[in-house]
XYZ file of C-alpha atoms in Angstrom:
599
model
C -0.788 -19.908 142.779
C 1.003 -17.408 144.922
C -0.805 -14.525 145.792
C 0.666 -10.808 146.414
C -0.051 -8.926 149.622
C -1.764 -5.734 148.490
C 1.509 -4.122 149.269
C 3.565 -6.027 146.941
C 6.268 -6.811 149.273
C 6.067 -10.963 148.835
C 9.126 -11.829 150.954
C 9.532 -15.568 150.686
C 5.806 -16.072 148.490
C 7.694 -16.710 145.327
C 9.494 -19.970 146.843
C 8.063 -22.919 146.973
C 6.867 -24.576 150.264
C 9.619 -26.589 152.346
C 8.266 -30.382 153.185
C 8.895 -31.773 156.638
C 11.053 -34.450 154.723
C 12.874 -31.701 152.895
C 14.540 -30.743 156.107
C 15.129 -34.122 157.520
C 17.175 -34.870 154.594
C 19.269 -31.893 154.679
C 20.039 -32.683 158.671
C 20.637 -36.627 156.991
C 23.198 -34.790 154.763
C 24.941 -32.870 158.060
C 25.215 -36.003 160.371
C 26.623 -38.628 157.697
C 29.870 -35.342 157.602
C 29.840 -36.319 161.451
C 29.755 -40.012 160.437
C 26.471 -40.571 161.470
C 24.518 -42.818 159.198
C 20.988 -42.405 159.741
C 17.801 -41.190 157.808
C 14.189 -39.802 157.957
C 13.189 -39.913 161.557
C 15.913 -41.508 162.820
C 17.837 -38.303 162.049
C 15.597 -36.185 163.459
C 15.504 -38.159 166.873
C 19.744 -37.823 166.461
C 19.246 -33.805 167.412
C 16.930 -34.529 170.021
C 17.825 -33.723 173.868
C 15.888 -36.513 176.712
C 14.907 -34.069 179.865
C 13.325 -35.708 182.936
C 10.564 -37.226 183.399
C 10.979 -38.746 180.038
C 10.427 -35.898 178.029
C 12.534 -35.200 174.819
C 12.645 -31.800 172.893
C 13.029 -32.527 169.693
C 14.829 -29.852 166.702
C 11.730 -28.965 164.776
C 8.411 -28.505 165.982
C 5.502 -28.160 163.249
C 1.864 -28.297 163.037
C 1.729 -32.128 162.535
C 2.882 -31.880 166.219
C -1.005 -32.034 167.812
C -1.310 -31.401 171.042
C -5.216 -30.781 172.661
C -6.669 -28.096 172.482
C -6.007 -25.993 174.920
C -9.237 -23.683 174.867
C -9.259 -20.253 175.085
C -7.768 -17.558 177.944
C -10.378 -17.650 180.820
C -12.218 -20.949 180.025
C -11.529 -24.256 180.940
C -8.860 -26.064 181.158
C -7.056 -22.572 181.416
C -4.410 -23.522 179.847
C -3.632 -20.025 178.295
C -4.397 -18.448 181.733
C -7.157 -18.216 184.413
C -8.313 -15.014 183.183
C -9.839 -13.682 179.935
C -7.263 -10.608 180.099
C -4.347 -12.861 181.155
C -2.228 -10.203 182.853
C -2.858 -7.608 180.677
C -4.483 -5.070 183.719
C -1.406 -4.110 184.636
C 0.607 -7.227 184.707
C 0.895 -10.108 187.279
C 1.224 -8.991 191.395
C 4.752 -8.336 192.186
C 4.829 -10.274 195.392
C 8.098 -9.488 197.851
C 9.040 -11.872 200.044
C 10.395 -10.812 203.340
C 12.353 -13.084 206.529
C 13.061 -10.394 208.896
C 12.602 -6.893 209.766
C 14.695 -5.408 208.030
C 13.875 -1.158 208.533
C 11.728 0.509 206.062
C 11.995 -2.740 203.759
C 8.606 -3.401 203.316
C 7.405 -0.139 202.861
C 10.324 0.265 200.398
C 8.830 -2.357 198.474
C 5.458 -1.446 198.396
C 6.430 2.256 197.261
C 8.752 1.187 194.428
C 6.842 -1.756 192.233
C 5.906 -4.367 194.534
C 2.456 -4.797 194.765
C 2.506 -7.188 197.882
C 3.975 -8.715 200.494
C 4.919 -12.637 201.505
C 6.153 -12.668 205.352
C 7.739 -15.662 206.236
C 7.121 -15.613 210.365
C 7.613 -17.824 213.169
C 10.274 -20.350 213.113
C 13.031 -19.349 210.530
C 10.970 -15.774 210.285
C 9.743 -12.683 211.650
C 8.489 -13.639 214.900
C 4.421 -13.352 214.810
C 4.319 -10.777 217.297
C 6.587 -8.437 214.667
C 3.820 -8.362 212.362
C 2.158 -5.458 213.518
C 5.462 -3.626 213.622
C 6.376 -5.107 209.905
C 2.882 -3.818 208.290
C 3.395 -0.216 210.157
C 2.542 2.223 207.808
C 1.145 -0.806 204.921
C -2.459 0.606 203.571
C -3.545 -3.308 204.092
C -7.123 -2.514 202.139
C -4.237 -1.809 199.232
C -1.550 -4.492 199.689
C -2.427 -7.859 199.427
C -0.293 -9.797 202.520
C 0.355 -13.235 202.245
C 1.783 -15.392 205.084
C 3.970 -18.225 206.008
C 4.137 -19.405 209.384
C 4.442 -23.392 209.344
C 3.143 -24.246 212.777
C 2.370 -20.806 213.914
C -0.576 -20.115 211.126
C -3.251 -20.089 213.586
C -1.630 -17.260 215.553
C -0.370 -15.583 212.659
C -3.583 -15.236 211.090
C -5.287 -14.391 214.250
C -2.594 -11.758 214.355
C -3.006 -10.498 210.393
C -7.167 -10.595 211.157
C -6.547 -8.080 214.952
C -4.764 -5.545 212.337
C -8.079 -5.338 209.709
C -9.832 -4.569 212.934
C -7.959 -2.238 214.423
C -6.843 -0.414 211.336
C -10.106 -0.589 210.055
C -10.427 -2.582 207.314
C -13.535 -4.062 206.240
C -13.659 -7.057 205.536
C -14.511 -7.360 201.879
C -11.120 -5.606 200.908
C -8.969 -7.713 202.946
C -6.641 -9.622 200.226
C -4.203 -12.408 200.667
C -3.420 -15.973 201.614
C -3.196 -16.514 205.461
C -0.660 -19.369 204.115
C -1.788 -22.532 206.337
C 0.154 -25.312 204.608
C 0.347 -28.621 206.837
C 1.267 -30.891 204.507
C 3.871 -28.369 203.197
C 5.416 -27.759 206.871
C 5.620 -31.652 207.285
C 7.834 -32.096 204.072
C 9.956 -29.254 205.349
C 9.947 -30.505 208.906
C 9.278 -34.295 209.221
C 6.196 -33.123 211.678
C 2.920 -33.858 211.409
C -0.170 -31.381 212.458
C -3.675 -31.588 212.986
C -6.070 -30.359 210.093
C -8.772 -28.760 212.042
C -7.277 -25.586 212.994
C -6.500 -24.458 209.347
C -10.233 -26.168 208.335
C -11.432 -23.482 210.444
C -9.351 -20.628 209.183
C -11.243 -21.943 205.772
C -14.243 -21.828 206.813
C -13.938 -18.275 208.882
C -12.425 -16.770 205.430
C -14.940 -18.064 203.400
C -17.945 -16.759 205.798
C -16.303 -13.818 206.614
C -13.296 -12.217 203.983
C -14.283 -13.219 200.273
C -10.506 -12.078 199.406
C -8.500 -13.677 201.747
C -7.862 -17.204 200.988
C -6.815 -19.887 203.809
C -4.435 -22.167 201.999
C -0.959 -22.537 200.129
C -0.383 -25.494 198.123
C 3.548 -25.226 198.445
C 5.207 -27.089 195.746
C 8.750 -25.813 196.482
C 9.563 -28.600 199.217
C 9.636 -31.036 196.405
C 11.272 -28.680 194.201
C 13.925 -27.900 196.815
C 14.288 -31.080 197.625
C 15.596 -31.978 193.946
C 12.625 -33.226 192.110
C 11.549 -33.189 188.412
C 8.772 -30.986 187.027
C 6.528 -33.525 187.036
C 6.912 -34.633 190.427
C 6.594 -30.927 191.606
C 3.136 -31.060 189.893
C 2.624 -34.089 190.690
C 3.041 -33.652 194.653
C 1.326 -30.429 194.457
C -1.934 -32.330 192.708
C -2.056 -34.732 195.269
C -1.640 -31.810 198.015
C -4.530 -29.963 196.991
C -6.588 -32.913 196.628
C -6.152 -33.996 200.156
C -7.080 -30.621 201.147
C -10.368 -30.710 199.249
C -10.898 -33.764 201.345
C -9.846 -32.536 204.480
C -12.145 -28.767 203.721
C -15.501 -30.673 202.363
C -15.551 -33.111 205.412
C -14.875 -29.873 207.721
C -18.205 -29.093 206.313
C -17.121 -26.883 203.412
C -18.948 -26.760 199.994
C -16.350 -28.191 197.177
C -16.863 -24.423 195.394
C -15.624 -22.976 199.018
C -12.746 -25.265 199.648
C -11.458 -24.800 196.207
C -11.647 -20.879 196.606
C -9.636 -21.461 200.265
C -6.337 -23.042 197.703
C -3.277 -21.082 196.204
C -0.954 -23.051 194.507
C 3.322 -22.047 194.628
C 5.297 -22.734 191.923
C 9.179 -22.742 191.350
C 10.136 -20.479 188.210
C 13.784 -21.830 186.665
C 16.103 -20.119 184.219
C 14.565 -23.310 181.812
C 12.495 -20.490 180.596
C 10.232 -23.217 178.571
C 10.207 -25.736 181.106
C 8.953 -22.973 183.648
C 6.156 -22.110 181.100
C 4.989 -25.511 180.268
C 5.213 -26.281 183.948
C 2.377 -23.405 184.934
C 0.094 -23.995 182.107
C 0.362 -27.593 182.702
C -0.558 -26.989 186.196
C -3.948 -24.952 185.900
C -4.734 -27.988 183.052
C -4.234 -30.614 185.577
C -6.308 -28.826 188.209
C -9.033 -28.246 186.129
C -9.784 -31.515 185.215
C -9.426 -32.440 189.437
C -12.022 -29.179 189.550
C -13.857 -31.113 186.839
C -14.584 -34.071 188.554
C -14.861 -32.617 192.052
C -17.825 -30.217 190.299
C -16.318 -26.989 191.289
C -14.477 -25.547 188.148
C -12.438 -22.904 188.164
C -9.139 -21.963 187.297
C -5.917 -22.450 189.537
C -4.258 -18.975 191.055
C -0.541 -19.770 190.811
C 2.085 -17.399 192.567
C 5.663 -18.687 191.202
C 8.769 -18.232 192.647
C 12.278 -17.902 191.178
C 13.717 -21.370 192.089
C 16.237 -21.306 195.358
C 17.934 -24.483 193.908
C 19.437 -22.235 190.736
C 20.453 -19.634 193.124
C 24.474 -19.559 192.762
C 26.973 -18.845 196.376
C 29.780 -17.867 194.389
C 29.569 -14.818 191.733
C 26.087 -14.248 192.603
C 25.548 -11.456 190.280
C 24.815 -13.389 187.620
C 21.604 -14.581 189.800
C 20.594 -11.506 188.385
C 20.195 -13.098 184.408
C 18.851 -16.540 185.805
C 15.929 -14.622 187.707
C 15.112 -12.390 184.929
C 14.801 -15.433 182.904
C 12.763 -17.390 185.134
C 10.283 -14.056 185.704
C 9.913 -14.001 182.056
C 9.013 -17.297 181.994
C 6.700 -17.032 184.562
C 4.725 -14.157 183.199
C 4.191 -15.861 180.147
C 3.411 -18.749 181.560
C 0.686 -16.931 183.323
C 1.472 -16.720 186.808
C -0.688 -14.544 188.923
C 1.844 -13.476 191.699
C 5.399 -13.493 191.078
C 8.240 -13.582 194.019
C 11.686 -12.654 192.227
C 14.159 -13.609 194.637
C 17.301 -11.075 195.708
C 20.516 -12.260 193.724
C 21.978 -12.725 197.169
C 19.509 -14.670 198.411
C 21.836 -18.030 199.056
C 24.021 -15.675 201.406
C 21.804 -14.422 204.139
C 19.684 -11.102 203.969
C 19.323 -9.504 201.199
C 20.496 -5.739 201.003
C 18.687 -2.511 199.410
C 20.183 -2.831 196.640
C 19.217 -6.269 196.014
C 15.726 -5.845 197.007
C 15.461 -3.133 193.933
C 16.964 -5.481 191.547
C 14.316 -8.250 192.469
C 11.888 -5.377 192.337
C 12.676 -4.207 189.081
C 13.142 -7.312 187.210
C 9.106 -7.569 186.990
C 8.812 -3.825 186.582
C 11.385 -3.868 183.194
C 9.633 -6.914 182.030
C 5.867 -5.079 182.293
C 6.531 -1.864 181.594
C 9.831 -1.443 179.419
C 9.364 -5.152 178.053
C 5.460 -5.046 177.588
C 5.336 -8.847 178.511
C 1.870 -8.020 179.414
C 0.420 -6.098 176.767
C 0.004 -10.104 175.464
C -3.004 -12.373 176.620
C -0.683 -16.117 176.169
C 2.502 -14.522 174.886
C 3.180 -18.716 174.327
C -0.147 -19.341 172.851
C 0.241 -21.269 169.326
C 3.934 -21.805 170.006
C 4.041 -25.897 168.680
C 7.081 -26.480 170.679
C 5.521 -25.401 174.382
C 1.971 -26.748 173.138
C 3.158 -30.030 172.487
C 5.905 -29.478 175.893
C 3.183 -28.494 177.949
C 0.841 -31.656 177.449
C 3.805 -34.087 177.664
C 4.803 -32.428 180.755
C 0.998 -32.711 181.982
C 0.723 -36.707 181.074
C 3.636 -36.992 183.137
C 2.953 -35.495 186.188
C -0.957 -37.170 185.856
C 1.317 -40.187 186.293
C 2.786 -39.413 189.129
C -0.279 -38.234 190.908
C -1.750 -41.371 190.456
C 0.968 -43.268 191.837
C 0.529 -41.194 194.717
C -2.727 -41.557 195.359
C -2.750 -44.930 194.684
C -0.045 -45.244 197.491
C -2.528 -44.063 199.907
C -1.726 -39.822 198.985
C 0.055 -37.198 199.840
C 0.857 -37.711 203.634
C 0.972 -41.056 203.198
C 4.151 -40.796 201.069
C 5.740 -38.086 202.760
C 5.390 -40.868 205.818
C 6.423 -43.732 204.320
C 9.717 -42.301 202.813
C 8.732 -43.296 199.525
C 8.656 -39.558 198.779
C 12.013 -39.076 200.041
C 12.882 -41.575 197.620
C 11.592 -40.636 194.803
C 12.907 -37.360 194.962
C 16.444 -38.251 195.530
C 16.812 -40.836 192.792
C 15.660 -37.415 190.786
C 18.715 -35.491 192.042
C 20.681 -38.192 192.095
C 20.448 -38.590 188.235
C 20.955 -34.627 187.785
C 23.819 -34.837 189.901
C 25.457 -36.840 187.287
C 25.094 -33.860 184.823
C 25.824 -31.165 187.299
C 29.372 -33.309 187.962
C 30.311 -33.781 184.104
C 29.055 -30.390 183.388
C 26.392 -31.751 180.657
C 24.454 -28.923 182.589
C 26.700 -26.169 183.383
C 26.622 -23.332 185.664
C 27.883 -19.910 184.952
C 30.500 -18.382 187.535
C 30.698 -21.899 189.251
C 31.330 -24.741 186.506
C 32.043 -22.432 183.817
C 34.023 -19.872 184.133
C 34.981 -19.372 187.317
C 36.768 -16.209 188.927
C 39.003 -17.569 191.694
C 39.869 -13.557 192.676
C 36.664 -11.990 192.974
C 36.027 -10.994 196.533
C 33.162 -12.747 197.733
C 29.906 -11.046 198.456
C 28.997 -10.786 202.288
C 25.169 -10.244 203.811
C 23.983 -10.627 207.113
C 22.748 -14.246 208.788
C 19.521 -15.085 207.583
C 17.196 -16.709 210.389
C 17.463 -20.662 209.781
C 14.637 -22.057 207.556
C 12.664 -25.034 209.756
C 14.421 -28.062 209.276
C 14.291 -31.990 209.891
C 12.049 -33.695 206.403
C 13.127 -33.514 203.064
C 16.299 -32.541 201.819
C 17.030 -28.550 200.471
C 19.482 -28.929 197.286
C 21.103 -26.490 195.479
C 23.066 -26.727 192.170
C 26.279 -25.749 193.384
C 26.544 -27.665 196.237
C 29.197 -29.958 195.006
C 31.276 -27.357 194.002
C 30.896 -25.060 196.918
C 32.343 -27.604 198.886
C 35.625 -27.999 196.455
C 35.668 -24.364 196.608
C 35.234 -24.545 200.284
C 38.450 -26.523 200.754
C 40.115 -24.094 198.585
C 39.037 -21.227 200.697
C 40.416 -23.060 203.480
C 44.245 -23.974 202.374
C 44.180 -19.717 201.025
C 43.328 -18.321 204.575
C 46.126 -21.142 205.957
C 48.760 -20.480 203.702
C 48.270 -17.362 202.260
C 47.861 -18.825 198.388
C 45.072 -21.593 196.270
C 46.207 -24.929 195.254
C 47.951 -24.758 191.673
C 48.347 -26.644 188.927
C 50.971 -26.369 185.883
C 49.627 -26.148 182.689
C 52.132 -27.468 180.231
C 51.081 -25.965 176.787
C 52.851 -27.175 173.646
C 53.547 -25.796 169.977
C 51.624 -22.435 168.844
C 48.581 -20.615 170.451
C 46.658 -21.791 167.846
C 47.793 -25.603 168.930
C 46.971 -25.252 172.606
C 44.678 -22.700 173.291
C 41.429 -24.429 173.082
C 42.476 -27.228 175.603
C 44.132 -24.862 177.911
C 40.982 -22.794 178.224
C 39.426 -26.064 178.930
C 41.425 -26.674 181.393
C 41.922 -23.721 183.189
C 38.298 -23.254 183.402
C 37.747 -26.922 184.574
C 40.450 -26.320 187.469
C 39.307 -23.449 188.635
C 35.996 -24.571 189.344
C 37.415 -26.778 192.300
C 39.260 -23.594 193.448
C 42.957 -24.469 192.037
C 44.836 -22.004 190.098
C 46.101 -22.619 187.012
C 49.545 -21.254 186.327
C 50.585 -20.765 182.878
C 53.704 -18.830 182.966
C 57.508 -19.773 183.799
C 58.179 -23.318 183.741
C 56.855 -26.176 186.108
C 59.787 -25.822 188.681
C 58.885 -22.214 189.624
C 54.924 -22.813 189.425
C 54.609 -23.492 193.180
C 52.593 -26.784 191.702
C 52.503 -30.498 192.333
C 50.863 -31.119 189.397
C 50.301 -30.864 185.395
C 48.477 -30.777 183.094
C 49.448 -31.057 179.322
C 47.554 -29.009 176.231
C 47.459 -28.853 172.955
C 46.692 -30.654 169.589
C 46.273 -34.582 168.886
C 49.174 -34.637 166.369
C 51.647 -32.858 168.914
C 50.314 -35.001 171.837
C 51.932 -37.981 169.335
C 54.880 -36.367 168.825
C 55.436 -34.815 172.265
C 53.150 -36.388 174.883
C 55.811 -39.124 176.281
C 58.569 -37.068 176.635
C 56.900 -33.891 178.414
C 55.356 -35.942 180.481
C 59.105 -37.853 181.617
C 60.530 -34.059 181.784
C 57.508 -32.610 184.142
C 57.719 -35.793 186.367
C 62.010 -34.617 186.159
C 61.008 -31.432 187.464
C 58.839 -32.551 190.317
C 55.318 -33.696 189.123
C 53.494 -35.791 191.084
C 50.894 -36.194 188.815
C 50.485 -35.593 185.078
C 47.213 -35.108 183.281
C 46.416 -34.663 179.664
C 43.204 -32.367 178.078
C 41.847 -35.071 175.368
C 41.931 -38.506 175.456
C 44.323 -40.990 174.207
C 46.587 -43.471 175.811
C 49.951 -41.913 176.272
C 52.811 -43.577 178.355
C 53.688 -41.176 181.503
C 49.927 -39.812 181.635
C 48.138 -40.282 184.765
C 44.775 -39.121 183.762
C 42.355 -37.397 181.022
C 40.347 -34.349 181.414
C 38.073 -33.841 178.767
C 34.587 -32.481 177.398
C 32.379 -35.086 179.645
C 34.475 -36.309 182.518
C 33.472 -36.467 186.060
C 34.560 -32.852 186.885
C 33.388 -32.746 190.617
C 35.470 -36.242 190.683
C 38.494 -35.444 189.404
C 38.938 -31.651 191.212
C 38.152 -33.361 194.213
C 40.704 -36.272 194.173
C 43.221 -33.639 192.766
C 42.674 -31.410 196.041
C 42.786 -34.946 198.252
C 46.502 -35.555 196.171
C 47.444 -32.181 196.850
C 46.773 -32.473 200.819
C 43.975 -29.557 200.789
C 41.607 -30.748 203.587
């Protein structure tokens, strides 16, 4: 019996329930129109999508999809946040992140929504002696400063620690992460250091500054360096174990080594992903907090992900990192770095800065992301995503550890390996475009002036791998660059269009866009001979490619055409190649640019 609000408005009440089944036969009903013959489950696994690490996200999530429980905000296994307030005091720490000093930047920062500071210093940084001048004027009982100084911590922090003195800052209010990270610094570097040094930073913080922390689990090497979501979790597990090893034979108590450990986190525009990823995280910890005897919940400062960050129209860095910062929030993220949109081309600017500023500010305050404990609480999809993700990347932990840990496979390469088989595989979808990237695989803008920043100091280099998305197709654009500044014009290609608009314009879209994302213009006006091209490319509809294909293709090779291609498939006499939905796109631009001489 259907029962009226009090209000009378009943919206769907009067309709009867829809079944699970109901729905699975009406998707039965849309693939057998797309020839598909399949039923019941079978149907349902048809609309599915297979991520990494095994995972699949599947069209319909429901209550029958259990997942455990993941408790409540503030308890154990803190899935739905280390806090019982989640981020709802004001939102999560809007943590800037700063490589060189830059004049009046960090104050800049601090006075217009960020809420503290990440100095990167030493080798590819501020040098540590520019600290003092890089906190002048910083209210450091206020500002929380975190830093990152490879193998310069120990002078770094003994740097940070001589400005509380001198400025006077007691030691109770000083906040922050003095950022020692040796296991992080070897996957970056390929070098090894000795523990002891940042075992006594631990110990002298957890005597001395109850705020300041000692540690950085640094997941982004392994991010950067092309691996999965699981094996960023993974790695990171196994990092922070080996430091609880490492802290409790120094002499630490297992409660005090776990309070010395931050954990960093890359944030991607795969806004669920990114949210499953953090919750999954401060799960997985737990249960190592569990078994160690020291529970509490994981602090987490993510970071939009480098890797995403595009060279070429970089403005629309802008949507990816708002994206990811959502994601983070609601994944629950204590600390959140939004990177400058020009971060891939040197130092950021001013203007840049205030973007990356005021993408957490819009999302707090204008947004009210954090006016909500676990905005993703109760959500089936990311329950269900999030323990999937975690039962991975338990997986991979284990095989870690049971491979001797952390530094052990960072030594023995098998790492290295594991990570590039990874990228390897997304490579693949990056090349056909299964996973496309705005302003560089789709839709490309061959005139926009490019976007030019000052040199940023080179990151420390010499272990793993850094990867970025566009890589492949900064280097085709590279080339293209190249044969423009020698002879004063881009590679073109002829795109031969036949019948009406109506007939061609689909596939000539296609191609244009597919062109220009190795750098060559497409021309579509005049005939071949006056198109300054060596090449062709024919579009329009299946039945006109019947009638048609053949004999274009003998007239363009009349005119001068060196090569012929076709947008569709088919098996025409006088085609050379196919471009279509699918195909190798980073393969075919690049042996059209080899064809066409552009070095």
């Amino acid at each position: 019996m259907t029962v009226l609000p009090d209000d009378g408005l009943s919206l769907a009440a009067e309709f009867p329930d829809a079944t699970h089944e109901q729905w699975q036969r009406l998707v039965e009903g849309v693939l057998r129109k797309s020839g598909k013959e399949v039923s019941g489950a079978a149907a349902e696994d048809a609309l599915s999508t297979t991520l990494e690490d095994g995972l699949r996200t599947r069209p319909l999530y429901t209550a029958r999809d259990d997942a455990p429980d993941p408790g409540l905000p503030g308890f154990a296994p803190y899935v739905r946040g280390g806090r019982p307030e989640g981020n709802t005091a004001g939102g999560w720490d809007v943590r800037q992140r700063h490589t060189a000093l830059t004049e009046n930047a960090v104050l800049a920062d601090l006075e217009n929504g960020g809420t503290s500071l990440w100095l990167v210093l030493g080798e590819g940084g501020i040098p540590v002696d520019g600290l003092g001048p890089a906190l002048e004027g910083v209210y450091l009982d206020l500002a929380p400063v975190v830093l990152d100084a490879g193998r310069d911590t120990e002078p770094a922090a003994e740097a940070l620690l001589r400005l509380y003195a001198e400025k006077g800052v007691e030691a109770g209010a000083a906040r922050g992460n003095l950022g020692g990270d040796p296991l992080g610094h070897e996957a970056r570097t390929g070098t090894a250091l000795d523990f002891a040094p940042y075992a006594a930073l631990a110990a002298r913080c957890a005597g001395e500054y109850p705020g300041l922390r000692a540690l950085t689990v640094d997941a982004l090497p392994y991010h950067e360096a092309g691996g999965s979501a699981a094996q960023e979790l993974g790695a990171s597990l196994a990092t922070g174990v080996a430091y609880l090893r490492e802290l409790t034979e120094a002499g630490l108590s297992v409660e005090q080594a776990a309070g010395q450990l931050e954990f960093r986190y890359a944030a991607t525009a795969d806004q669920f992903l990114t949210i499953a990823k953090l919750r999954a995280a401060r799960r997985l910890w737990a249960r190592v907090a569990e078994v160690c005897g020291a529970p509490g919940a994981q602090v987490q400062h993510a970071v939009t992900s480098p890797v995403m960050m595009a060279r070429r129209d970089p403005w629309v860095n802008m949507l990816r990192t708002t994206v990811a910062t959502l994601a983070a929030g609601v994944g629950g993220a204590d600390s959140v770095t939004v990177l400058p949109f020009d971060h891939a081309l040197g130092l950021p600017d001013a203007f840049a800065r205030r973007i990356a500023r005021n993408t957490s500010t819009i999302l707090i305050e204008e947004s009210h992301l954090a006016r909500v404990i676990d905005p993703a609480g109760g959500s089936w999809y990311v329950e269900r995503l999030t323990d999937e993700l975690a039962r991975a990347a338990w997986e991979f932990f284990r095989t870690v550890e049971r491979d001797g840990g952390q530094a052990a496979v960072l030594r023995s390469g098998r790492l290295r390996t594991d990570l590039a088989t990874t990228w390897a595989e997304r490579s693949k979808k990056l090349a056909k475009r299964r996973e496309p990237i705005t302003g560089v695989s789709e839709f490309p803008l061959l005139a926009e002036k490019p976007v030019e920043r000052e040199r940023a100091p080179e990151p420390p280099s010499g272990g793993l791998p850094r990867v970025r998305r566009d890589e492949a197709y900064e280097q085709l654009r590279a080339r293209s660059d190249a044969h423009l500044a020698a002879t004063g014009s881009r590679p073109r290609v002829f795109l031969a269009t036949l019948g009406s608009a109506a007939a061609y314009t689909a596939r000539a879209t296609f191609a244009a866009n597919l062109f220009q994302a190795g750098g060559i213009e497409p021309v579509t006006e005049g005939g071949f001979a006056d198109s300054g091209a060596t090449e062709a490319v024919l579009c329009s509809s299946d039945a006109l490619y019947a009638e048609q294909a053949e004999k274009t293709a003998e007239a363009l090779r009349a005119a001068g055409a060196r090569h012929v291609f076709l947008a569709g498939r088919g098996d025409y006499a006088g085609i050379d190649s196919y471009v279509f939905a699918g195909c190798d796109a980073v393969d075919v631009l690049s042996a059209t640019l080899d064809r066409m001489g552009v070095s």
